[in-house]
């Protein structure tokens, strides 16, 4: 009897696949990895996600970046909650205020933040509900500790430093640090040339003393107050005093109208804007860890290497920075040739070199230059009024004054500011430019410009006001101004980029002619003929590239055009056909030479036309020599 087949147990129902939720932080990480060159499959393997999930996230990259810049927590997996617009605006402005305090190393406590939040919320409520007949919003706000903890997550404020009470400068740590620094310098074997310090400072670049009629008129004018427009400058140098690093300038607009058509690498500063292109609503003129990394890796490390080579020093430097939020701990590992050391917290005002006189001196020079420029422009024959000049004073003119003021800071000042932190490196220091003398000079210039009411207290107040706290009104006006600057950026991005400058045959000949005149003048004026011959030999060697450029441009100018080439070829074909035909009449045969001559003359005319256009801009293959 056949065996009954065994009955297999029923197959177990498939376990439903559990959907994996991806947080906003992971999504932003995916976008960052993709922008650095990783593909969806590679990112998926690294993060344990499927390539299709990664691809879907990348498709939504612009929206996710916008959410990441807002007050949404990075741990969020859903972005659906709706919040009151007054609360959102208040938290955005509060984030701006906190960031500004951090940039100025102003210690914050929970009570201060709560008071500022309540103040902003009330002001925004009043602006939204100006009429007494309009009912107040139902939502109430008391700035509780629970709200603050949620706000920190929403605003992604990882680096915010909140203490039990506002801290003051730490004298004990400041007095102990010079000995610690001496040990670091001895262990590293650094000389004064190899020890650097950099620091950021705010600059209200279009602010005049408050008692001038320009400042008084601006107070009563509607809209954004230009005097409150602030940028951030990063200034630095070494303890020897022979190096002033190229400043980095951070502005709220990437492409202001005043810089249209100007290449950023030609500016006297390293121009940066820390906003994201995908989200222009939160542009700030402040230092971030990304910009700081860009400066240290992209500029400072390379400059230090070149400087050490030129001075026969080991390619290793010491960089002192404060513990501001934009200076992350990881910066110690960025560059092999740069050792980064942090100053103790709350000691910036006491021992950081750039804060001991360099920044204050620079700002005094900047104000003096600005008033001197005003006097110069309003004293001309077809002079502008002071109001017209000040209206035309833009960020480009500000950059010129920054360049001149920074150049004016002396090596003695750059060296003398290290007196408190490293007194052994000071040499021949006779004191900083006396602030009282500078202030008196600025007052005299202001009165010469027509501001008779300005006194020394007014100037001192202005110089100290660059780092003052932003008021609620300032925060709201800055937010409005950023919207206008974003429109300017859109116009710049849509405009055609400027045509790059190119060397012409006329320009090369002018250069060679001027060099020839210079050598002739040396031969006539300098009695030392050996020196003249040596200089002439060096000039001849170094201008050989211009001679080669001239030859190439002349060759391009005299080359016949492609049209002339085909005209000649067609004429030759016509002649061949005419000679081979047995039935060609005498008239036709006689006409052939004239046709050829006519064609040849056309080719010559084309060549002449090419020669006549030699002054136009052309690409130069020898320009790299």
Coordinates of C-alpha atoms in Angstrom, one line a residue:
X1 CA 0.0 0.0 0.0
X2 CA 1.4 3.3 -1.1
X3 CA 2.4 5.7 1.7
X4 CA 0.2 8.8 2.1
X5 CA 2.2 11.8 1.1
X6 CA 3.2 13.9 4.1
X7 CA 1.3 17.1 4.4
X8 CA 3.6 20.0 4.5
X9 CA 2.8 22.7 7.1
X10 CA 1.3 25.8 5.7
X11 CA 3.8 28.4 4.7
X12 CA 4.3 31.2 7.3
X13 CA 2.9 34.5 6.3
X14 CA 5.7 36.8 5.1
X15 CA 6.7 39.3 7.7
X16 CA 5.7 42.8 6.5
X17 CA 8.8 44.8 5.8
X18 CA 9.3 47.5 8.4
X19 CA 9.6 50.9 6.9
X20 CA 12.7 52.7 7.9
X21 CA 12.4 56.3 8.8
X22 CA 15.2 58.6 7.8
X23 CA 15.9 61.7 9.9
X24 CA 16.5 65.1 8.5
X25 CA 20.1 64.9 9.7
X26 CA 20.7 61.8 7.7
X27 CA 19.1 63.3 4.6
X28 CA 21.3 66.3 4.8
X29 CA 24.3 64.0 5.2
X30 CA 23.2 62.2 2.0
X31 CA 23.1 65.5 0.1
X32 CA 26.5 66.5 1.4
X33 CA 28.0 63.2 0.4
X34 CA 26.5 63.5 -3.1
X35 CA 27.8 67.0 -3.5
X36 CA 31.3 65.7 -2.7
X37 CA 31.1 63.2 -5.6
X38 CA 29.6 60.0 -4.1
X39 CA 27.0 58.2 -6.1
X40 CA 23.6 56.9 -4.7
X41 CA 24.8 53.3 -4.6
X42 CA 28.0 54.2 -2.7
X43 CA 26.0 56.4 -0.2
X44 CA 23.4 53.7 0.3
X45 CA 26.1 51.1 1.2
X46 CA 27.7 53.4 3.6
X47 CA 24.5 54.4 5.4
X48 CA 22.6 51.1 5.1
X49 CA 19.9 52.4 2.7
X50 CA 18.8 51.3 -0.7
X51 CA 20.0 53.3 -3.8
X52 CA 16.4 54.1 -4.7
X53 CA 15.8 55.7 -1.3
X54 CA 18.9 57.8 -1.7
X55 CA 17.9 58.8 -5.1
X56 CA 14.4 59.9 -3.9
X57 CA 16.1 62.0 -1.2
X58 CA 18.5 63.6 -3.7
X59 CA 15.5 64.6 -5.9
X60 CA 14.2 66.7 -3.0
X61 CA 17.6 68.2 -2.1
X62 CA 16.6 71.9 -2.6
X63 CA 13.6 71.6 -0.3
X64 CA 15.5 69.6 2.3
X65 CA 18.3 72.2 2.4
X66 CA 15.7 74.9 2.9
X67 CA 14.2 73.0 5.8
X68 CA 17.6 72.4 7.2
X69 CA 18.3 76.1 7.3
X70 CA 15.0 76.8 9.1
X71 CA 14.1 76.1 12.7
X72 CA 13.3 72.5 12.0
X73 CA 15.1 69.9 14.2
X74 CA 17.5 67.7 12.4
X75 CA 16.1 64.6 14.2
X76 CA 12.7 65.2 12.5
X77 CA 11.3 62.5 10.2
X78 CA 8.1 64.4 9.2
X79 CA 7.9 68.0 8.2
X80 CA 4.1 68.6 8.6
X81 CA 3.6 70.7 11.8
X82 CA 2.3 74.2 11.3
X83 CA 3.3 76.9 13.7
X84 CA 2.2 80.4 14.4
X85 CA 4.0 82.9 12.0
X86 CA 4.8 85.2 14.9
X87 CA 6.6 82.4 16.8
X88 CA 8.5 81.4 13.6
X89 CA 9.6 85.0 13.0
X90 CA 10.5 85.5 16.6
X91 CA 12.6 82.3 16.7
X92 CA 14.3 83.3 13.5
X93 CA 15.2 86.7 14.8
X94 CA 16.2 85.2 18.1
X95 CA 18.6 82.8 16.3
X96 CA 20.1 85.9 14.6
X97 CA 20.6 87.7 17.9
X98 CA 22.2 84.6 19.6
X99 CA 24.5 84.1 16.6
X100 CA 25.5 87.8 16.8
X101 CA 26.2 87.5 20.6
X102 CA 28.4 84.4 19.9
X103 CA 30.3 86.2 17.2
X104 CA 31.1 88.9 19.7
X105 CA 32.0 86.3 22.4
X106 CA 29.3 87.7 24.6
X107 CA 28.4 85.1 27.3
X108 CA 24.7 84.2 27.4
X109 CA 22.5 82.8 30.2
X110 CA 19.1 81.3 30.0
X111 CA 17.5 84.3 31.6
X112 CA 18.9 86.7 29.0
X113 CA 17.7 84.5 26.1
X114 CA 14.2 84.2 27.7
X115 CA 13.9 88.0 28.2
X116 CA 15.0 88.6 24.6
X117 CA 12.5 86.0 23.2
X118 CA 9.7 87.6 25.2
X119 CA 10.7 91.1 24.0
X120 CA 10.8 90.0 20.4
X121 CA 7.5 88.2 20.6
X122 CA 5.7 91.2 22.0
X123 CA 7.2 93.6 19.4
X124 CA 6.2 91.2 16.6
X125 CA 2.7 90.9 18.0
X126 CA 2.3 94.6 18.1
X127 CA 3.5 95.0 14.5
X128 CA 1.2 92.2 13.4
X129 CA -1.8 93.6 15.4
X130 CA -1.3 97.4 15.2
X131 CA -5.0 98.2 15.7
X132 CA -6.7 98.0 19.1
X133 CA -9.8 96.7 17.5
X134 CA -8.0 93.6 16.2
X135 CA -8.1 90.7 18.6
X136 CA -4.9 89.4 20.0
X137 CA -3.6 86.0 18.8
X138 CA -4.9 83.1 20.8
X139 CA -1.4 81.6 21.3
X140 CA 0.4 82.8 24.5
X141 CA 4.1 82.6 25.1
X142 CA 6.0 82.7 28.3
X143 CA 9.5 81.5 27.2
X144 CA 9.7 78.5 29.4
X145 CA 12.7 76.2 29.8
X146 CA 10.8 73.5 27.9
X147 CA 10.3 76.0 25.0
X148 CA 14.0 76.8 25.1
X149 CA 15.1 73.2 24.9
X150 CA 12.7 72.6 21.9
X151 CA 14.0 75.9 20.3
X152 CA 17.6 74.7 20.5
X153 CA 16.7 71.6 18.5
X154 CA 14.6 73.5 16.0
X155 CA 17.3 76.2 15.5
X156 CA 20.0 73.5 15.3
X157 CA 22.1 75.6 17.9
X158 CA 24.7 72.9 18.7
X159 CA 27.4 75.4 19.6
X160 CA 25.3 77.7 21.8
X161 CA 27.0 78.3 25.2
X162 CA 24.5 79.0 27.9
X163 CA 25.7 79.5 31.5
X164 CA 23.9 79.8 34.7
X165 CA 24.7 83.5 34.7
X166 CA 26.5 85.8 32.3
X167 CA 30.3 85.2 32.7
X168 CA 32.9 87.9 33.0
X169 CA 36.5 87.9 31.8
X170 CA 38.6 85.2 33.5
X171 CA 41.6 87.0 35.0
X172 CA 43.0 83.8 36.6
X173 CA 43.1 81.9 33.3
X174 CA 44.5 84.9 31.5
X175 CA 47.3 85.3 33.9
X176 CA 48.2 81.6 33.8
X177 CA 48.2 81.2 30.0
X178 CA 51.4 83.0 29.0
X179 CA 53.4 80.3 30.9
X180 CA 51.4 77.6 29.1
X181 CA 52.0 79.2 25.7
X182 CA 55.7 79.4 26.4
X183 CA 55.8 75.7 27.0
X184 CA 53.9 75.1 23.7
X185 CA 56.3 77.3 21.8
X186 CA 59.4 75.7 23.3
X187 CA 58.1 72.1 22.6
X188 CA 57.2 73.1 19.0
X189 CA 60.4 75.0 18.4
X190 CA 58.6 78.0 17.0
X191 CA 60.1 81.4 16.4
X192 CA 58.2 84.7 16.5
X193 CA 57.8 84.4 12.8
X194 CA 55.9 81.1 13.1
X195 CA 53.4 82.1 15.8
X196 CA 50.1 83.6 14.4
X197 CA 46.8 84.9 15.8
X198 CA 43.6 85.6 13.9
X199 CA 40.3 87.1 15.1
X200 CA 37.0 88.3 13.8
X201 CA 35.5 91.7 14.3
X202 CA 32.3 93.5 13.2
X203 CA 32.5 96.7 11.2
X204 CA 29.5 99.0 10.6
X205 CA 31.1 100.2 7.4
X206 CA 28.7 103.1 6.7
X207 CA 28.3 104.6 10.1
X208 CA 29.1 108.2 11.0
X209 CA 29.3 109.9 14.4
X210 CA 25.8 110.2 15.8
X211 CA 25.8 114.0 16.0
X212 CA 26.5 114.5 12.3
X213 CA 23.5 115.7 10.3
X214 CA 23.9 112.6 8.0
X215 CA 23.3 110.3 11.0
X216 CA 20.4 112.5 12.2
X217 CA 18.8 112.5 8.8
X218 CA 19.1 108.7 8.5
X219 CA 17.4 108.2 11.9
X220 CA 14.2 109.9 10.6
X221 CA 14.3 108.3 7.2
X222 CA 12.0 105.3 6.6
X223 CA 13.3 101.8 5.7
X224 CA 16.6 100.2 6.4
X225 CA 19.3 102.3 8.1
X226 CA 22.6 101.9 6.2
X227 CA 24.6 102.8 9.3
X228 CA 23.4 99.4 10.8
X229 CA 24.8 97.4 7.8
X230 CA 27.5 95.4 9.3
X231 CA 30.1 93.0 7.9
X232 CA 32.6 90.7 9.6
X233 CA 36.4 91.0 9.0
X234 CA 38.9 88.4 10.0
X235 CA 42.3 90.0 10.7
X236 CA 45.5 88.4 11.7
X237 CA 49.3 88.4 11.7
X238 CA 52.4 86.9 13.4
X239 CA 54.2 87.8 16.5
X240 CA 57.2 89.1 14.6
X241 CA 55.0 91.8 13.2
X242 CA 56.3 91.4 9.6
X243 CA 53.1 89.6 8.4
X244 CA 49.6 91.0 8.0
X245 CA 47.4 88.3 6.6
X246 CA 45.0 89.1 3.8
X247 CA 41.7 89.9 5.5
X248 CA 38.6 87.7 5.0
X249 CA 35.4 89.7 4.6
X250 CA 32.0 88.1 5.2
X251 CA 29.0 90.0 3.9
X252 CA 25.4 89.2 3.7
X253 CA 25.3 89.5 -0.1
X254 CA 27.3 87.4 -2.4
X255 CA 27.1 89.7 -5.4
X256 CA 26.3 93.3 -4.4
X257 CA 25.6 95.7 -7.2
X258 CA 28.7 97.8 -6.5
X259 CA 30.9 94.8 -7.3
X260 CA 29.3 94.0 -10.6
X261 CA 31.9 93.0 -13.2
X262 CA 34.7 92.9 -10.7
X263 CA 36.5 89.5 -10.2
X264 CA 36.4 88.5 -6.5
X265 CA 40.1 87.4 -6.6
X266 CA 41.1 90.9 -7.5
X267 CA 39.7 92.4 -4.3
X268 CA 41.9 93.4 -1.4
X269 CA 40.1 90.9 0.8
X270 CA 38.9 87.3 0.6
X271 CA 35.2 87.9 -0.2
X272 CA 32.8 85.4 1.4
X273 CA 29.1 85.1 2.0
X274 CA 27.9 82.3 4.3
X275 CA 24.4 81.8 2.9
X276 CA 23.2 78.8 0.9
X277 CA 22.0 79.5 -2.6
X278 CA 19.0 77.3 -2.1
X279 CA 17.8 79.3 0.9
X280 CA 18.5 83.0 0.7
X281 CA 16.3 84.0 3.6
X282 CA 18.9 83.6 6.3
X283 CA 22.1 85.1 4.9
X284 CA 24.3 86.5 7.7
X285 CA 27.6 88.3 7.6
X286 CA 29.1 86.1 10.3
X287 CA 31.8 83.5 10.6
X288 CA 30.8 79.9 10.4
X289 CA 32.9 76.7 10.8
X290 CA 32.6 76.1 7.1
X291 CA 34.1 79.6 6.3
X292 CA 36.7 79.2 8.9
X293 CA 37.8 75.9 7.5
X294 CA 37.8 77.4 4.0
X295 CA 40.2 80.2 5.2
X296 CA 42.6 77.9 7.2
X297 CA 42.8 75.2 4.5
X298 CA 42.5 77.3 1.4
X299 CA 44.5 80.4 2.3
X300 CA 46.4 80.3 5.6
X301 CA 48.0 76.9 5.3
X302 CA 49.3 77.7 1.8
X303 CA 50.5 81.1 2.8
X304 CA 52.3 79.7 5.9
X305 CA 54.1 77.1 3.7
X306 CA 55.3 79.8 1.2
X307 CA 56.3 82.2 4.0
X308 CA 58.4 79.5 5.8
X309 CA 60.1 78.6 2.5
X310 CA 61.0 82.2 1.8
X311 CA 62.4 82.6 5.4
X312 CA 64.2 79.2 5.5
X313 CA 62.0 78.0 8.3
X314 CA 60.5 74.6 9.0
X315 CA 57.1 74.3 7.4
X316 CA 55.2 74.4 10.7
X317 CA 53.4 77.3 12.3
X318 CA 51.3 77.8 15.5
X319 CA 47.9 79.4 15.2
X320 CA 46.2 80.9 18.2
X321 CA 42.4 81.3 18.1
X322 CA 39.6 81.9 20.6
X323 CA 36.9 79.4 21.3
X324 CA 34.2 81.2 19.3
X325 CA 31.4 78.9 17.9
X326 CA 32.8 79.3 14.3
X327 CA 36.1 77.7 15.5
X328 CA 35.4 74.0 15.9
X329 CA 37.6 71.7 17.9
X330 CA 38.2 69.6 14.7
X331 CA 40.2 72.5 13.2
X332 CA 43.3 71.1 15.0
X333 CA 43.4 68.2 12.5
X334 CA 42.8 70.2 9.3
X335 CA 46.4 70.9 8.2
X336 CA 49.7 69.1 8.9
X337 CA 51.7 72.3 8.9
X338 CA 49.3 74.3 11.2
X339 CA 49.1 73.6 14.9
X340 CA 46.0 75.2 16.3
X341 CA 45.8 76.1 20.0
X342 CA 42.7 77.6 21.7
X343 CA 42.9 80.5 24.1
X344 CA 41.2 79.9 27.5
X345 CA 37.4 80.8 27.5
X346 CA 36.5 84.4 28.4
X347 CA 40.1 85.7 28.0
X348 CA 39.8 87.3 24.5
X349 CA 39.5 90.9 25.8
X350 CA 42.5 90.3 28.1
X351 CA 45.2 88.5 26.2
X352 CA 44.2 87.8 22.5
X353 CA 46.8 89.8 20.5
X354 CA 44.4 91.1 17.8
X355 CA 42.1 92.5 20.5
X356 CA 45.0 94.3 22.3
X357 CA 45.3 97.1 19.8
X358 CA 45.3 95.9 16.2
X359 CA 41.6 95.9 15.7
X360 CA 41.0 99.2 17.5
X361 CA 43.8 100.9 15.6
X362 CA 42.5 99.5 12.3
X363 CA 39.0 100.8 12.9
X364 CA 40.3 104.3 13.8
X365 CA 42.3 104.3 10.6
X366 CA 39.2 103.2 8.6
X367 CA 37.1 106.0 10.0
X368 CA 39.8 108.5 9.3
X369 CA 40.2 107.3 5.7
X370 CA 36.4 107.5 5.2
X371 CA 36.2 111.1 6.3
X372 CA 39.3 112.0 4.3
X373 CA 37.7 110.4 1.2
X374 CA 34.5 112.4 1.9
X375 CA 36.5 115.7 2.0
X376 CA 38.4 114.9 -1.2
X377 CA 35.2 114.1 -3.1
X378 CA 33.3 117.1 -2.0
X379 CA 36.1 119.6 -2.5
X380 CA 36.4 119.1 -6.3
X381 CA 35.3 121.7 -8.9
X382 CA 32.1 119.8 -9.9
X383 CA 31.8 118.7 -6.3
X384 CA 29.0 116.6 -4.8
X385 CA 27.2 117.6 -1.7
X386 CA 27.9 115.6 1.4
X387 CA 24.5 113.9 1.3
X388 CA 25.1 112.9 -2.4
X389 CA 28.5 111.5 -1.7
X390 CA 27.3 109.5 1.3
X391 CA 24.4 108.1 -0.7
X392 CA 26.9 107.0 -3.3
X393 CA 29.3 105.5 -0.7
X394 CA 29.1 101.8 -1.5
X395 CA 30.8 98.5 -0.5
X396 CA 33.4 99.0 -3.2
X397 CA 34.6 102.3 -1.7
X398 CA 34.5 100.6 1.7
X399 CA 36.9 97.9 0.4
X400 CA 39.3 100.6 -0.7
X401 CA 39.3 102.1 2.7
X402 CA 39.7 98.7 4.4
X403 CA 42.8 98.1 2.2
X404 CA 44.3 101.4 3.0
X405 CA 43.5 101.2 6.7
X406 CA 45.0 97.7 7.0
X407 CA 48.2 98.8 5.1
X408 CA 48.5 101.6 7.6
X409 CA 48.7 99.4 10.6
X410 CA 52.5 99.3 11.4
X411 CA 54.7 96.3 12.0
X412 CA 55.5 97.8 15.5
X413 CA 51.8 97.6 16.3
X414 CA 51.5 94.1 15.0
X415 CA 54.4 93.1 17.2
X416 CA 53.4 95.1 20.3
X417 CA 50.0 93.5 20.8
X418 CA 51.8 90.3 21.9
X419 CA 53.1 92.0 25.0
X420 CA 50.6 90.5 27.5
X421 CA 50.7 86.9 26.1
X422 CA 54.3 86.6 25.0
X423 CA 56.4 89.5 26.3
X424 CA 59.7 87.8 25.2
X425 CA 59.0 88.4 21.5
X426 CA 58.6 92.2 21.8
X427 CA 61.3 94.3 20.2
X428 CA 61.6 98.1 19.8
X429 CA 58.0 98.7 20.8
X430 CA 57.4 102.3 21.7
X431 CA 53.6 102.1 22.2
X432 CA 50.5 102.0 20.1
X433 CA 49.3 105.1 18.2
X434 CA 47.8 107.2 20.9
X435 CA 44.1 106.8 20.6
X436 CA 43.5 110.4 21.9
X437 CA 45.7 111.8 19.1
X438 CA 43.9 109.7 16.5
X439 CA 40.5 110.8 17.9
X440 CA 41.4 114.5 17.8
X441 CA 42.6 114.1 14.2
X442 CA 39.3 112.5 13.3
X443 CA 37.4 115.3 15.0
X444 CA 39.3 117.9 13.1
X445 CA 38.7 116.1 9.8
X446 CA 34.9 115.8 10.6
X447 CA 34.7 119.5 11.4
X448 CA 36.6 120.2 8.1
X449 CA 33.9 118.2 6.3
X450 CA 31.2 120.4 7.8
X451 CA 30.3 118.4 10.9
X452 CA 31.1 121.2 13.4
X453 CA 29.0 119.5 16.1
X454 CA 31.3 116.4 16.4
X455 CA 33.5 116.1 19.5
X456 CA 35.9 113.5 20.9
X457 CA 33.1 111.7 22.8
X458 CA 31.1 111.3 19.7
X459 CA 34.1 109.7 17.9
X460 CA 34.9 107.4 20.8
X461 CA 31.3 106.3 21.0
X462 CA 31.3 105.5 17.3
X463 CA 34.5 103.4 17.5
X464 CA 33.1 101.4 20.3
X465 CA 29.7 100.9 18.7
X466 CA 30.7 98.4 16.1
X467 CA 30.2 95.5 18.5
X468 CA 27.1 96.7 20.3
X469 CA 24.1 94.4 20.8
X470 CA 21.5 94.3 18.1
X471 CA 18.1 95.8 19.2
X472 CA 14.8 94.3 18.2
X473 CA 14.4 97.1 15.6
X474 CA 17.8 96.3 14.2
X475 CA 17.0 92.6 13.8
X476 CA 13.7 93.3 12.0
X477 CA 15.4 95.9 9.6
X478 CA 18.3 93.5 8.9
X479 CA 15.8 90.8 7.9
X480 CA 14.1 93.2 5.5
X481 CA 17.4 94.3 4.0
X482 CA 18.5 90.8 3.4
X483 CA 15.4 90.3 1.2
X484 CA 16.5 93.3 -0.9
X485 CA 20.1 92.0 -1.1
X486 CA 18.8 88.6 -2.3
X487 CA 17.0 90.4 -5.2
X488 CA 20.3 92.0 -6.1
X489 CA 22.0 88.6 -6.1
X490 CA 19.3 87.2 -8.4
X491 CA 19.9 90.0 -10.8
X492 CA 23.7 89.3 -10.7
X493 CA 23.3 85.6 -11.2
X494 CA 21.0 86.1 -14.3
X495 CA 23.4 88.7 -15.8
X496 CA 26.0 87.7 -18.4
X497 CA 29.5 87.3 -16.8
X498 CA 32.0 90.0 -17.8
X499 CA 34.3 89.3 -20.7
X500 CA 37.8 88.4 -19.4
X501 CA 40.5 90.9 -20.2
X502 CA 42.9 89.7 -23.0
X503 CA 46.2 90.9 -24.3
X504 CA 46.1 92.6 -27.7
X505 CA 48.9 93.2 -30.3
X506 CA 48.6 96.9 -29.6
X507 CA 48.9 96.4 -25.9
X508 CA 52.0 94.2 -26.3
X509 CA 53.7 96.7 -28.6
X510 CA 52.9 99.5 -26.0
X511 CA 54.5 97.4 -23.2
X512 CA 57.7 96.7 -25.3
X513 CA 57.9 100.4 -26.4
X514 CA 57.7 101.6 -22.8
X515 CA 60.3 99.1 -21.7
X516 CA 62.6 100.3 -24.5
X517 CA 62.1 103.9 -23.4
X518 CA 63.0 102.9 -19.8
X519 CA 66.2 101.1 -20.8
X520 CA 67.2 104.1 -23.0
X521 CA 66.6 106.5 -20.0
X522 CA 68.8 104.3 -17.8
X523 CA 71.6 104.4 -20.3
X524 CA 71.4 108.2 -20.5
X525 CA 71.0 108.9 -16.8
X526 CA 73.0 106.2 -15.0
X527 CA 76.8 106.7 -15.1
X528 CA 77.4 103.1 -13.9
X529 CA 77.3 101.3 -17.3
X530 CA 78.0 97.9 -15.7
X531 CA 74.8 98.2 -13.7
X532 CA 72.9 99.3 -16.8
X533 CA 74.1 96.3 -18.8
X534 CA 73.2 93.9 -16.0
X535 CA 69.7 95.4 -15.7
X536 CA 69.2 95.3 -19.5
X537 CA 70.2 91.6 -19.6
X538 CA 67.7 90.8 -16.9
X539 CA 65.0 92.7 -18.7
X540 CA 65.7 91.0 -22.0
X541 CA 65.5 87.6 -20.3
X542 CA 62.2 88.4 -18.5
X543 CA 60.4 90.0 -21.5
X544 CA 61.1 87.2 -23.9
X545 CA 57.5 86.0 -23.3
X546 CA 56.2 89.3 -24.6
X547 CA 58.3 88.9 -27.7
X548 CA 56.8 85.5 -28.3
X549 CA 53.3 86.8 -27.7
X550 CA 53.9 89.5 -30.2
X551 CA 55.0 87.0 -32.8
X552 CA 52.0 84.8 -32.2
X553 CA 49.6 87.7 -32.4
X554 CA 51.2 89.0 -35.6
X555 CA 50.9 85.5 -37.1
X556 CA 47.2 85.3 -36.2
X557 CA 46.6 88.8 -37.6
X558 CA 48.2 88.1 -41.0
X559 CA 46.7 84.6 -41.5
X560 CA 44.1 84.5 -44.3
X561 CA 40.6 83.7 -43.3
X562 CA 39.0 80.3 -44.0
X563 CA 36.7 82.0 -46.5
X564 CA 39.6 83.2 -48.5
X565 CA 41.0 79.6 -48.5
X566 CA 37.8 78.2 -50.0
X567 CA 37.6 81.0 -52.5
X568 CA 41.1 80.2 -53.8
X569 CA 40.3 76.5 -53.9
X570 CA 37.1 77.1 -56.0
X571 CA 39.0 79.4 -58.4
X572 CA 41.7 76.7 -58.9
X573 CA 38.9 74.2 -59.7
X574 CA 37.4 76.6 -62.2
X575 CA 40.8 77.0 -64.0
X576 CA 41.3 73.3 -64.2
X577 CA 37.9 72.7 -65.7
X578 CA 38.5 75.4 -68.2
X579 CA 41.8 74.0 -69.4
X580 CA 40.4 70.5 -69.8
X581 CA 37.4 71.4 -71.9
X582 CA 38.1 71.0 -75.8
X583 CA 35.1 73.1 -76.8
X584 CA 35.8 76.1 -74.7
X585 CA 35.7 79.3 -76.7
X586 CA 38.4 81.9 -76.8
X587 CA 36.3 84.2 -74.9
X588 CA 35.9 81.8 -72.0
X589 CA 39.5 80.8 -72.0
X590 CA 40.5 84.4 -71.9
X591 CA 38.2 85.1 -69.0
X592 CA 39.8 82.4 -66.8
X593 CA 42.9 84.3 -65.8
X594 CA 40.9 87.4 -64.9
X595 CA 38.6 85.2 -62.7
X596 CA 41.7 83.8 -60.9
X597 CA 43.2 87.2 -60.4
X598 CA 39.9 88.5 -59.1
X599 CA 39.6 85.6 -56.7
X600 CA 43.2 86.0 -55.6
X601 CA 42.6 89.7 -54.9
X602 CA 39.6 88.8 -52.8
X603 CA 41.8 86.5 -50.8
X604 CA 44.3 89.2 -50.3
X605 CA 41.5 91.6 -49.2
X606 CA 40.4 89.1 -46.7
X607 CA 44.0 88.8 -45.4
X608 CA 44.2 92.6 -45.2
X609 CA 41.0 92.6 -43.2
X610 CA 42.4 90.1 -40.8
X611 CA 45.5 92.3 -40.4
X612 CA 43.4 95.4 -39.8
X613 CA 41.6 93.6 -36.9
X614 CA 44.8 92.9 -35.0
X615 CA 43.9 95.3 -32.2
X616 CA 40.8 93.2 -31.2
X617 CA 41.1 90.9 -28.2
X618 CA 42.3 87.4 -29.1
X619 CA 43.1 84.2 -27.2
X620 CA 46.8 84.0 -26.6
X621 CA 48.4 80.5 -26.5
X622 CA 51.7 81.9 -25.3
X623 CA 50.3 83.9 -22.3
X624 CA 51.3 81.1 -19.9
X625 CA 55.0 81.6 -20.5

